[in-house]
Short mmCIF file of C-alpha atoms in Angstrom, two decimals:
data_model
loop_
_atom_site.label_atom_id
_atom_site.label_comp_id
_atom_site.label_asym_id
_atom_site.label_seq_id
_atom_site.Cartn_x
_atom_site.Cartn_y
_atom_site.Cartn_z
CA MET N 1279 113.63 135.78 34.64
CA TYR N 1280 111.72 132.56 33.71
CA LYS N 1281 114.17 130.38 35.46
CA ARG N 1282 113.90 132.56 38.56
CA LYS N 1283 110.17 132.22 38.62
CA ILE N 1284 110.42 128.44 38.33
CA TRP N 1285 112.97 128.40 41.16
CA ALA N 1286 110.78 130.63 43.34
CA SER N 1287 107.74 128.39 42.65
CA VAL N 1288 109.67 125.29 43.56
CA ILE N 1289 110.98 126.77 46.71
CA ILE N 1290 107.46 127.77 47.89
CA LEU N 1291 106.10 124.32 47.01
CA ILE N 1292 108.81 122.50 48.75
CA SER N 1293 108.58 124.74 51.80
CA ILE N 1294 104.89 124.13 52.12
CA ILE N 1295 105.33 120.33 51.74
CA ILE N 1296 108.18 120.17 54.21
CA THR N 1297 106.52 122.48 56.77
CA CYS N 1298 103.44 120.34 56.73
CA VAL N 1299 105.48 117.08 57.05
CA ILE N 1300 107.55 118.43 59.87
CA SER N 1301 104.56 119.65 61.86
CA ARG N 1302 102.80 116.33 61.35
CA THR N 1303 105.84 114.22 62.38
CA GLN N 1304 106.45 116.27 65.41
CA PHE N 1305 103.00 115.90 66.76
CA SER N 1306 101.62 112.65 65.20
CA SER N 1307 103.40 109.47 66.16
CA GLU N 1308 100.84 107.55 64.16
CA ASN N 1309 102.02 109.08 60.86
CA VAL N 1310 104.41 106.45 59.62
CA GLU N 1311 104.47 107.88 56.14
CA ALA N 1312 106.13 111.09 57.23
CA TRP N 1313 109.56 110.34 55.73
CA ASN N 1314 108.01 109.36 52.44
CA LEU N 1315 106.24 112.77 52.18
CA LEU N 1316 109.58 114.56 52.19
CA TYR N 1317 110.34 113.15 48.69
CA LEU N 1318 110.72 115.39 45.70
CA SER N 1319 109.51 114.71 42.21
CA ASP N 1320 112.00 114.40 39.31
CA LYS N 1321 110.90 117.77 37.99
CA GLN N 1322 111.35 119.42 41.44
CA PHE N 1323 114.69 117.90 41.99
CA GLU N 1324 115.98 118.89 38.51
CA ALA N 1325 114.87 122.49 39.05
CA ILE N 1326 116.77 122.64 42.46
CA SER N 1327 119.93 120.85 41.28
CA THR N 1328 120.32 123.09 38.23
CA SER N 1329 119.40 126.35 39.98
CA GLY N 1330 122.92 127.67 40.54
CA ASN N 1331 122.08 128.28 44.26
CA ILE N 1332 123.88 125.13 45.52
CA SER N 1333 126.12 125.53 48.47
CA ASP N 1334 129.59 124.09 48.54
CA SER N 1335 129.17 122.92 52.09
CA VAL N 1336 126.37 121.23 53.99
CA LEU N 1337 123.97 123.68 55.63
CA THR N 1338 123.70 121.76 58.83
CA THR N 1339 124.92 118.53 60.35
CA GLU N 1340 122.22 118.49 63.09
CA ILE N 1341 119.65 116.31 61.50
CA TYR N 1342 117.73 113.79 63.74
CA PHE N 1343 115.91 110.74 62.58
CA ASN N 1344 113.67 109.29 65.34
CA ASP N 1345 115.72 111.28 67.79
CA GLN N 1346 119.00 109.91 66.53
CA LEU N 1347 121.61 112.43 65.47
CA LEU N 1348 122.86 111.45 62.03
CA LEU N 1349 126.54 110.99 61.69
CA TYR N 1350 128.00 113.18 58.92
CA ASP N 1351 131.06 112.19 56.95
CA SER N 1352 132.33 115.48 55.49
CA ILE N 1353 134.87 113.74 53.30
CA ASP N 1354 132.21 111.84 51.42
CA ASN N 1355 129.42 114.36 52.06
CA THR N 1356 127.35 111.52 53.46
CA PHE N 1357 124.91 111.21 56.41
CA TYR N 1358 124.65 107.82 58.08
CA TYR N 1359 121.42 106.57 59.71
CA SER N 1360 121.25 103.41 61.81
CA LEU N 1361 117.78 101.88 61.81
CA ILE N 1362 116.53 100.57 65.15
CA GLU N 1363 115.75 96.79 64.87
CA ASN N 1364 112.12 95.93 64.69
CA ASP N 1365 111.06 99.61 65.04
CA PRO N 1366 107.91 100.20 62.89
CA LEU N 1367 109.09 103.87 62.24
CA ALA N 1368 112.61 102.83 61.21
CA TYR N 1369 111.93 102.95 57.50
CA THR N 1370 109.76 106.13 57.84
CA PRO N 1371 111.53 108.09 60.47
CA VAL N 1372 110.44 111.29 62.29
CA VAL N 1373 112.67 113.99 60.88
CA GLU N 1374 113.86 117.01 62.92
CA LEU N 1375 116.39 119.71 62.44
CA ALA N 1376 117.89 121.75 65.21
CA ASN N 1377 117.70 124.89 63.06
CA PRO N 1378 114.06 125.63 62.38
CA ASP N 1379 115.02 127.84 59.43
CA ILE N 1380 116.52 124.87 57.50
CA LYS N 1381 114.10 122.61 55.68
CA VAL N 1382 114.92 119.08 54.52
CA ALA N 1383 113.74 117.05 51.50
CA ALA N 1384 114.78 113.71 49.88
CA TYR N 1385 115.16 112.36 46.30
CA GLY N 1386 115.57 108.87 44.99
CA ALA N 1387 114.65 105.51 46.39
CA ALA N 1388 112.70 105.14 49.64
CA ILE N 1389 114.32 103.52 52.60
CA SER N 1390 113.94 99.73 52.00
CA ASP N 1391 115.89 96.52 52.69
CA ASP N 1392 117.10 96.43 49.07
CA VAL N 1393 118.30 99.97 49.32
CA ILE N 1394 120.10 99.29 52.56
CA ALA N 1395 121.66 95.96 51.34
CA SER N 1396 122.80 97.52 47.95
CA ASN N 1397 124.40 100.49 49.69
CA THR N 1398 122.35 102.73 47.58
CA PRO N 1399 122.50 106.34 48.65
CA ILE N 1400 119.43 108.51 49.06
CA THR N 1401 119.82 112.15 48.05
CA LEU N 1402 119.31 114.52 51.05
CA LEU N 1403 118.63 118.24 50.36
CA LEU N 1404 118.79 120.96 52.98
CA MET N 1405 117.24 124.33 52.17
CA GLU N 1406 117.63 127.68 53.81
CA GLY N 1407 116.08 130.63 51.99
CA ASN N 1408 117.17 130.20 48.34
CA THR N 1409 120.31 128.22 49.27
CA VAL N 1410 120.43 124.46 49.00
CA SER N 1411 122.97 121.91 49.89
CA ILE N 1412 122.87 118.41 48.53
CA SER N 1413 124.30 115.35 50.33
CA ASN N 1414 123.95 111.65 50.37
CA LEU N 1415 122.08 109.47 53.04
CA ILE N 1416 123.21 105.93 53.67
CA CYS N 1417 121.19 103.64 55.93
CA THR N 1418 122.45 100.65 57.88
CA THR N 1419 120.95 97.98 60.20
CA LEU N 1420 124.13 97.87 62.31
CA PRO N 1421 125.21 99.95 65.28
CA ILE N 1422 127.47 102.88 64.43
CA MET N 1423 130.72 103.83 66.46
CA ASN N 1424 132.85 106.90 65.78
CA ILE N 1425 136.24 107.36 67.32
CA ASP N 1426 137.47 110.95 67.41
CA ILE N 1427 141.20 111.76 67.62
CA SER N 1428 142.49 115.30 67.65
CA GLN N 1429 144.14 116.75 64.66
CA GLU N 1430 147.03 117.72 66.80
CA ASP N 1431 147.59 114.09 67.81
CA ILE N 1432 147.19 112.99 64.19
CA ASN N 1433 149.87 115.46 63.11
CA SER N 1434 152.31 114.68 65.94
CA LEU N 1435 151.91 110.88 65.36
CA GLY N 1436 152.17 111.17 61.57
CA LEU N 1437 148.89 109.21 61.07
CA ASP N 1438 147.40 108.57 57.64
CA ASP N 1439 143.89 107.31 56.89
CA THR N 1440 144.89 103.79 58.10
CA TYR N 1441 145.35 105.10 61.69
CA ASP N 1442 148.27 102.83 62.62
CA ILE N 1443 148.22 104.03 66.22
CA LEU N 1444 151.26 102.43 67.92
CA SER N 1445 150.81 103.76 71.44
CA ASP N 1446 147.81 104.85 73.59
CA THR N 1447 146.39 107.99 72.15
CA ALA N 1448 143.66 110.26 73.63
CA SER N 1449 140.34 109.79 71.93
CA SER N 1450 136.54 109.87 72.50
CA VAL N 1451 133.91 107.40 71.43
CA TYR N 1452 130.43 107.82 70.12
CA LEU N 1453 128.17 104.82 69.89
CA TYR N 1454 124.71 104.41 68.55
CA ASP N 1455 123.11 101.18 69.84
CA ASN N 1456 120.22 100.19 67.47
CA ARG N 1457 119.53 96.76 69.05
CA ALA N 1458 115.82 95.76 69.46
CA ASP N 1459 116.50 94.36 72.94
CA PHE N 1460 118.21 97.63 74.16
CA ASP N 1461 117.00 98.26 77.69
CA GLY N 1462 119.03 101.32 78.69
CA ILE N 1463 118.15 104.93 79.09
CA ASN N 1464 119.80 106.36 76.02
CA ARG N 1465 120.89 104.57 72.88
CA THR N 1466 123.73 107.11 72.38
CA THR N 1467 126.92 106.68 74.34
CA ILE N 1468 129.64 109.35 74.36
CA VAL N 1469 132.72 108.54 76.47
CA ASP N 1470 136.41 109.44 76.64
CA SER N 1471 138.94 106.86 75.75
CA LYS N 1472 142.46 106.03 74.68
CA ILE N 1473 143.18 103.84 71.61
CA ARG N 1474 146.08 101.89 70.16
CA ARG N 1475 146.72 99.35 67.48
CA ARG N 1476 146.64 95.68 68.50
CA GLY N 1477 147.35 92.37 66.77
CA GLN N 1478 150.35 91.11 64.93
CA THR N 1479 148.99 89.89 61.63
CA ASN N 1480 146.56 92.76 60.89
CA ALA N 1481 149.27 95.27 61.56
CA VAL N 1482 150.57 95.00 58.06
CA TYR N 1483 147.06 95.57 56.45
CA PRO N 1484 145.40 98.97 55.86
CA THR N 1485 142.77 98.29 58.39
CA LYS N 1486 144.02 97.73 61.94
CA GLY N 1487 142.59 96.05 64.92
CA TYR N 1488 142.42 98.37 68.10
CA ARG N 1489 142.47 98.19 71.79
CA LEU N 1490 139.99 100.67 73.21
CA THR N 1491 140.18 101.80 76.88
CA LEU N 1492 137.30 103.87 78.25
CA LEU N 1493 138.27 106.73 80.50
CA ALA N 1494 136.62 109.22 82.87
CA ASP N 1495 138.93 111.89 81.31
CA LYS N 1496 140.98 111.36 78.15
CA THR N 1497 143.49 114.01 79.35
CA GLN N 1498 144.38 111.66 82.22
CA PRO N 1499 145.29 108.35 80.37
CA ASP N 1500 146.31 106.75 83.56
CA GLY N 1501 143.43 108.07 85.57
CA ASP N 1502 140.02 106.57 86.38
CA ARG N 1503 138.33 104.35 83.88
CA GLU N 1504 134.68 104.34 82.70
CA LYS N 1505 132.79 101.20 82.53
CA VAL N 1506 130.10 100.98 79.77
CA ASN N 1507 127.92 98.13 78.60
CA ILE N 1508 128.58 98.11 74.85
CA LEU N 1509 125.85 96.41 72.81
CA GLY N 1510 124.71 94.27 75.74
CA LEU N 1511 128.01 92.39 75.90
CA ARG N 1512 129.19 93.22 79.41
CA GLU N 1513 129.89 96.28 81.45
CA ASP N 1514 133.61 97.08 80.95
CA ASP N 1515 136.27 99.69 80.26
CA ASP N 1516 138.42 97.52 78.03
CA TRP N 1517 137.35 96.57 74.43
CA ILE N 1518 138.80 95.11 71.34
CA LEU N 1519 137.89 96.18 67.78
CA TYR N 1520 138.47 93.38 65.19
CA THR N 1521 138.73 93.79 61.42
CA ALA N 1522 138.49 90.90 59.01
CA TYR N 1523 140.58 92.40 56.18
CA LYS N 1524 141.75 89.06 54.78
CA ASP N 1525 138.61 87.07 55.34
CA TYR N 1526 136.51 86.78 52.11
CA GLU N 1527 133.17 86.82 53.91
CA LYS N 1528 134.19 88.75 57.11
CA VAL N 1529 132.59 86.00 59.24
CA ARG N 1530 135.11 83.40 60.26
CA ASN N 1531 136.55 84.79 63.62
CA VAL N 1532 133.17 86.14 64.74
CA PHE N 1533 131.28 82.91 63.95
CA SER N 1534 133.88 80.64 65.44
CA MET N 1535 134.45 82.56 68.68
CA ASN N 1536 130.72 83.08 69.28
CA LEU N 1537 130.21 79.30 68.54
CA TRP N 1538 132.71 78.53 71.29
CA HIS N 1539 130.91 80.95 73.58
CA ASP N 1540 127.45 79.65 72.81
CA SER N 1541 128.25 75.99 72.97
CA VAL N 1542 130.85 75.24 75.71
CA THR N 1543 131.20 78.32 77.90
CA LYS N 1544 130.90 77.38 81.64
CA ASP N 1545 131.06 73.69 80.85
CA ASN N 1546 134.02 73.19 83.13
CA GLU N 1547 134.80 72.29 86.76
CA TRP N 1548 134.66 75.99 87.95
CA ASN N 1549 131.65 76.99 85.94
CA VAL N 1550 133.94 79.70 84.38
CA ALA N 1551 132.86 81.64 81.23
CA ASN N 1552 136.11 80.98 79.40
CA SER N 1553 135.01 82.80 76.23
CA THR N 1554 134.25 86.18 74.65
CA GLU N 1555 131.52 87.40 72.35
CA TYR N 1556 131.66 89.57 69.27
CA LYS N 1557 129.09 91.85 67.73
CA TYR N 1558 129.32 93.74 64.48
CA LEU N 1559 129.32 97.43 64.07
CA GLU N 1560 130.31 100.00 61.49
CA LEU N 1561 133.37 102.07 62.54
CA PHE N 1562 134.12 105.61 61.67
CA ILE N 1563 137.22 107.49 62.69
CA ASN N 1564 136.95 111.26 62.86
CA ASN N 1565 133.49 110.84 61.27
CA HIS N 1566 135.02 109.26 58.15
CA TYR N 1567 133.82 105.70 57.25
CA HIS N 1568 136.39 103.06 58.18
CA GLY N 1569 134.58 99.85 57.65
CA LEU N 1570 132.84 96.80 59.01
CA TYR N 1571 134.26 95.79 62.44
CA ALA N 1572 133.30 93.51 65.31
CA ILE N 1573 133.71 94.51 69.00
CA CYS N 1574 134.39 92.12 71.85
CA TYR N 1575 135.59 92.24 75.45
CA PRO N 1576 139.00 90.62 76.09
CA LEU N 1577 139.62 87.29 77.53
CA ASP N 1578 140.98 88.17 80.86
CA LYS N 1579 140.96 87.49 84.64
CA LYS N 1580 137.27 88.32 84.94
CA GLN N 1581 136.29 85.75 82.23
CA PHE N 1582 138.51 83.07 83.83
CA ASP N 1583 137.55 84.17 87.33
CA ILE N 1584 141.15 84.25 88.41
CA GLN N 1585 141.37 83.72 92.23
CA ASP N 1586 144.40 83.88 94.61
CA GLY N 1587 147.01 81.38 93.61
CA GLU N 1588 145.76 81.17 89.98
CA SER N 1589 147.16 82.75 86.81
CA LEU N 1590 146.49 83.32 83.25
CA PHE N 1591 148.76 83.02 80.14
CA LYS N 1592 148.42 83.53 76.39
CA LYS N 1593 150.32 81.35 73.85
CA MET N 1594 151.65 83.67 71.25
CA ASP N 1595 153.68 81.60 68.86
CA TRP N 1596 154.53 78.22 67.40
CA THR N 1597 157.28 77.37 69.93
CA HIS N 1598 156.80 73.71 71.12
CA SER N 1599 157.43 74.76 74.70
CA GLU N 1600 154.68 72.45 75.93
CA GLN N 1601 157.32 69.68 75.39
CA TYR N 1602 159.97 71.50 77.49
CA THR N 1603 161.22 69.98 80.67
CA ALA N 1604 162.74 73.14 81.98
CA LEU N 1605 162.14 76.97 81.68
CA GLU N 1606 164.41 79.13 79.74
CA TYR N 1607 166.07 82.40 80.82
CA GLN N 1608 164.89 85.31 78.67
CA GLU N 1609 165.86 88.92 78.74
CA TYR N 1610 163.09 91.48 79.14
CA ALA N 1611 162.34 93.48 76.01
CA ASN N 1612 163.33 96.72 77.95
CA GLY N 1613 166.78 95.30 78.76
CA ASP N 1614 166.08 95.52 82.45
CA GLY N 1615 167.17 92.06 83.39
CA GLY N 1616 165.24 88.86 82.73
CA ASP N 1617 163.62 85.75 84.18
CA TYR N 1618 162.99 82.14 83.70
CA LEU N 1619 159.93 81.65 81.41
CA LEU N 1620 158.15 79.12 79.21
CA PRO N 1621 158.90 80.45 75.70
CA GLY N 1622 155.84 81.50 73.64
CA TYR N 1623 153.69 82.15 76.73
CA SER N 1624 152.84 85.75 77.80
CA LEU N 1625 151.88 86.21 81.40
CA LYS N 1626 148.57 87.97 81.67
CA GLU N 1627 147.72 87.55 85.40
CA GLY N 1628 149.97 86.17 88.18
CA THR N 1629 153.71 86.26 88.77
CA THR N 1630 156.71 84.76 86.88
CA ASP N 1631 156.82 82.04 89.57
CA ASP N 1632 153.68 80.74 87.87
CA TYR N 1633 155.67 79.63 84.96
CA ASN N 1634 156.97 76.86 87.18
CA ASP N 1635 153.39 75.55 87.67
CA LEU N 1636 152.63 75.83 83.88
CA LEU N 1637 155.72 73.77 83.20
CA LYS N 1638 154.83 71.16 85.84
CA LEU N 1639 151.39 70.62 84.42
CA TYR N 1640 152.62 70.33 80.85
CA VAL N 1641 155.37 67.95 81.77
CA ASN N 1642 152.79 65.61 83.47
CA MET N 1643 150.44 65.95 80.50
CA THR N 1644 153.16 65.33 77.90
CA TYR N 1645 155.35 62.63 79.40
CA SER N 1646 153.32 60.72 82.01
CA THR N 1647 152.55 57.17 81.00
CA ASP N 1648 149.51 56.96 83.45
CA SER N 1649 146.41 58.31 81.81
CA GLN N 1650 144.93 59.07 85.24
CA VAL N 1651 147.80 61.53 85.77
CA VAL N 1652 147.14 63.09 82.41
CA ARG N 1653 143.48 63.52 83.31
CA MET N 1654 144.69 65.42 86.46
CA THR N 1655 146.47 68.05 84.46
CA SER N 1656 143.40 69.80 83.00
CA ASP N 1657 139.61 69.97 82.92
CA VAL N 1658 138.92 66.97 80.61
CA THR N 1659 135.53 68.23 79.27
CA ASN N 1660 137.15 71.59 78.37
CA SER N 1661 140.01 69.78 76.69
CA ILE N 1662 137.73 67.60 74.69
CA ASP N 1663 135.78 70.68 73.64
CA LEU N 1664 138.93 72.26 72.45
CA TRP N 1665 140.05 69.30 70.54
CA LEU N 1666 136.62 68.91 68.92
CA PHE N 1667 136.53 72.62 68.12
CA PHE N 1668 139.98 72.71 66.52
CA LYS N 1669 139.08 69.69 64.47
CA LEU N 1670 135.68 70.97 63.38
CA THR N 1671 136.90 74.49 62.43
CA GLN N 1672 140.11 73.30 60.79
CA SER N 1673 141.90 75.98 62.84
CA VAL N 1674 145.27 75.94 61.05
CA ASP N 1675 146.54 79.00 62.85
CA SER N 1676 145.90 77.43 66.22
CA ILE N 1677 147.20 73.92 65.94
CA ALA N 1678 149.74 72.14 63.72
CA ASP N 1679 150.86 68.62 64.68
CA ALA N 1680 152.60 69.20 68.09
CA GLY N 1681 152.55 73.00 67.84
CA VAL N 1682 149.80 75.23 69.28
CA LYS N 1683 149.27 78.96 69.49
CA ASN N 1684 146.59 81.62 69.71
CA MET N 1685 145.26 80.18 72.90
CA TYR N 1686 144.55 81.35 76.42
CA VAL N 1687 145.62 78.96 79.31
CA ALA N 1688 144.56 79.49 82.94
CA ILE N 1689 145.94 77.71 85.90
CA LYS N 1690 142.96 77.09 88.21
CA ASN N 1691 142.80 75.64 91.76
CA SER N 1692 141.42 72.14 91.86
CA SER N 1693 141.37 69.54 94.59
CA SER N 1694 141.55 66.76 91.90
CA GLY N 1695 144.53 68.38 89.99
CA ILE N 1696 148.28 68.01 90.09
CA GLU N 1697 149.32 69.47 93.38
CA GLY N 1698 146.01 71.18 93.54
CA GLN N 1699 146.04 72.75 90.07
CA LYS N 1700 144.52 72.19 86.60
CA LEU N 1701 144.72 73.83 83.20
CA LEU N 1702 141.69 75.58 81.51
CA PHE N 1703 141.87 76.48 77.85
CA SER N 1704 140.19 78.87 75.46
CA PRO N 1705 140.84 79.49 71.74
CA TRP N 1706 141.52 82.87 70.32
CA ASP N 1707 142.03 84.52 66.96
CA MET N 1708 140.03 82.16 64.77
CA ASP N 1709 140.19 84.00 61.37
CA GLN N 1710 141.98 81.14 59.61
CA THR N 1711 139.25 78.58 59.97
CA TRP N 1712 136.82 76.60 58.01
CA ARG N 1713 139.19 75.94 55.17
CA HIS N 1714 142.79 74.60 54.89
CA VAL N 1715 145.23 77.47 54.40
CA ALA N 1716 148.61 76.79 53.06
CA ASP N 1717 151.02 78.05 50.51
CA GLY N 1718 149.99 77.04 46.93
CA SER N 1719 146.49 76.04 48.08
CA ASP N 1720 143.92 76.75 45.36
CA GLY N 1721 141.16 79.26 46.12
CA GLN N 1722 139.47 80.15 49.28
CA TYR N 1723 138.15 76.69 50.20
CA ALA N 1724 139.89 73.37 50.33
CA ASP N 1725 138.54 69.90 51.06
CA PRO N 1726 136.01 69.81 53.90
CA ALA N 1727 137.26 66.36 54.64
CA TYR N 1728 140.74 67.69 55.53
CA ASP N 1729 141.61 66.40 59.03
CA LEU N 1730 143.67 68.74 61.11
CA PRO N 1731 146.47 66.77 62.78
CA ILE N 1732 146.59 67.29 66.50
CA GLU N 1733 149.64 65.89 68.40
CA TRP N 1734 149.32 68.17 71.47
CA GLY N 1735 147.12 68.51 74.54
CA THR N 1736 145.07 66.42 77.00
CA VAL N 1737 143.11 64.43 74.42
CA PHE N 1738 146.16 63.48 72.37
CA ASN N 1739 148.05 62.34 75.46
CA LEU N 1740 145.07 60.38 76.80
CA MET N 1741 144.99 58.53 73.54
CA ARG N 1742 148.81 58.17 73.74
CA THR N 1743 148.56 56.49 77.15
CA GLY N 1744 145.67 54.19 76.09
CA ASP N 1745 143.03 55.78 78.23
CA GLU N 1746 140.06 53.40 78.27
CA THR N 1747 137.23 55.88 78.02
CA ILE N 1748 138.51 58.82 76.06
CA SER N 1749 137.01 57.80 72.72
CA ALA N 1750 133.64 57.19 74.41
CA ASP N 1751 134.02 60.52 76.21
CA ILE N 1752 134.62 62.29 72.90
CA LYS N 1753 131.63 60.61 71.22
CA TYR N 1754 129.37 61.48 74.08
CA ARG N 1755 130.43 65.05 74.10
CA TYR N 1756 130.17 65.35 70.36
CA GLU N 1757 126.70 63.88 70.28
CA TYR N 1758 125.55 66.40 72.93
CA LEU N 1759 127.12 69.23 71.01
CA ARG N 1760 125.57 68.22 67.69
CA SER N 1761 122.15 67.98 69.33
CA THR N 1762 122.44 71.53 70.70
CA ALA N 1763 124.62 74.43 69.52
CA TRP N 1764 126.42 72.36 66.79
CA SER N 1765 123.15 71.17 65.15
CA ASN N 1766 122.55 72.06 61.65
CA GLU N 1767 119.56 74.16 62.52
CA SER N 1768 121.43 76.16 65.25
CA ILE N 1769 124.45 76.66 63.03
CA LEU N 1770 122.43 77.87 60.08
CA ALA N 1771 120.34 80.08 62.27
CA SER N 1772 123.44 81.77 63.54
CA LEU N 1773 124.88 82.21 60.03
CA ASP N 1774 121.65 83.66 58.88
CA GLU N 1775 122.09 86.35 61.48
CA TYR N 1776 125.64 87.05 60.50
CA GLU N 1777 124.65 87.19 56.89
CA ALA N 1778 122.17 89.82 57.64
CA ASP N 1779 124.67 91.80 59.74
CA ILE N 1780 127.41 91.64 57.02
CA TYR N 1781 125.49 91.77 53.77
CA SER N 1782 121.91 92.99 54.45
CA SER N 1783 123.31 95.95 56.31
CA GLY N 1784 125.24 97.20 53.21
CA ALA N 1785 128.40 97.09 55.35
CA PHE N 1786 130.16 94.49 53.16
CA LEU N 1787 129.83 96.66 49.98
CA ARG N 1788 130.75 99.81 51.93
CA THR N 1789 133.93 98.18 53.35
CA GLN N 1790 134.80 96.82 49.91
CA THR N 1791 134.53 100.33 48.42
CA ARG N 1792 136.55 101.85 51.27
CA TRP N 1793 139.33 99.09 51.11
CA PRO N 1794 139.19 97.49 47.71
CA GLU N 1795 142.59 95.75 48.06
CA GLY N 1796 141.16 93.44 50.76
CA ASN N 1797 139.75 89.98 50.26
CA TYR N 1798 135.98 89.68 49.32
CA ASN N 1799 133.72 87.06 47.97
CA ASP N 1800 131.19 87.81 45.38
CA SER N 1801 128.50 89.62 47.46
CA TYR N 1802 125.82 88.00 45.25
CA TYR N 1803 126.48 84.65 47.11
CA ARG N 1804 126.49 86.23 50.49
CA LEU N 1805 127.20 83.29 52.91
CA THR N 1806 125.74 80.61 50.74
CA GLU N 1807 129.17 79.05 49.85
CA PHE N 1808 130.32 79.32 53.38
CA LYS N 1809 127.19 77.74 54.92
CA ASP N 1810 127.46 74.81 52.47
CA TYR N 1811 131.16 74.30 53.43
CA VAL N 1812 130.35 74.34 57.23
CA ILE N 1813 127.48 71.78 56.78
CA LYS N 1814 129.86 69.53 54.70
CA ARG N 1815 132.36 69.91 57.37
CA LEU N 1816 129.86 68.79 60.08
CA GLU N 1817 128.90 65.84 57.91
CA TYR N 1818 132.54 64.78 57.76
CA MET N 1819 132.95 65.13 61.52
CA ASP N 1820 129.90 62.96 62.11
CA GLU N 1821 131.58 60.12 60.24
CA TYR N 1822 134.95 60.89 61.78
CA ILE N 1823 133.62 60.69 65.33
CA LYS N 1824 131.46 57.68 64.60
CA ASN N 1825 134.54 55.77 63.42
CA LEU N 1826 136.75 56.92 66.23
CA LYS N 1827 138.41 53.93 67.97
#
């Protein structure tokens, strides 16, 4: 009887507190302490949690913080809240429930930067009458994306929690955009889609990369597509989700590809934005936490502005076909005939006849003894940028002596090119960068003075032919980049932002908990070691370029 009286008193007290808070938060936007007033004392929480009236299931999943519907992970019994950047109410949100009969309370630490970064859960209590459910609340400073796949498809495809989706599968996407500079109508996007696994290397790891195609109707996978501007990147229906499972700091590919975008995009004859951009988010699949991901738009005909008579290729492997003097006949994978191709190059836009043009340009680049002819094979500024970029980043999975891969190559129309054509390049897949990766190498980092040997491409062949100005051209371009996007200040400012995205959001620790077999640095150091390595690498490059003959 005594315990029942305590329980009744606690219920009445909490109900009064919560009713007052909810009424104040609904009608007073000036009350930034509203969330804090929902907190229970230790004594109140102990009385509730030991009452014997605890529900085995959550009483409701329809909880709104600042009009944001919290995402609920039923497997972990956890609600997720994405704080809007620079919003004064983000840490003390207005709380509303769809069911007026259910009240909410909190216990534990207040929402703070430390709580978010340390992935510390806050206890969330829901109360209806004398029944209470107790869940966790996790806060993040990143956007949240959930991909929903039907249980029927999961069963038919035999999917486990790694979601190794080999072919396009119907899905739907939920995205909450928490950016400070969001200028749309609604921060929440819900759209039909189809999804499949992408990438060769990541396919063997528990977390997969995905290709996401947005659709007007997921029941019609080949029907109309739906273009959406995701996180301010661009309006598109085609997206890539990238996971950094083997990257200790989860930063290399995002940092490197964004550095290429921010420093050299459009610096070519055609003013073409031959780059992509990445932004971090936290991915859920069927409302279950899946980890830290980054999203980008693909490198495609839109980015290279492919016109009539132009084409686009992707170099997929280490075949030294840039040195070939003839195309090779290859059978199609489906067994339906074949064609003459340049091995290692996948045609993305154009016709198989365009392989002849690709071969022609490479033959002139590789075998001409006239430096002016070599200059006619590609955009020289772009080629210098690529050479400097591979050198700086130590991109061992892109270039090795005379071999090159993980690269997009466009054939563009040019009045100053070989038979009216030139090559335009862009790097891709930069996860093995900023250290020398090799069998037997010790630790995550190697010597920042390691010089990546490059015996391929326009710059190498201009040096081979004794071009009189190539060294001066390289020095001029490098000095420009070091005074702008490659300056220490600019580089460190970018890395500070990525550090906040990866570590201050708590996503690094959540991902480590979700997939403990992956590679992770000590989160205590955040990006400190990485920043130090990048700056040392830049210092080495300064001396290397200064001494270039």
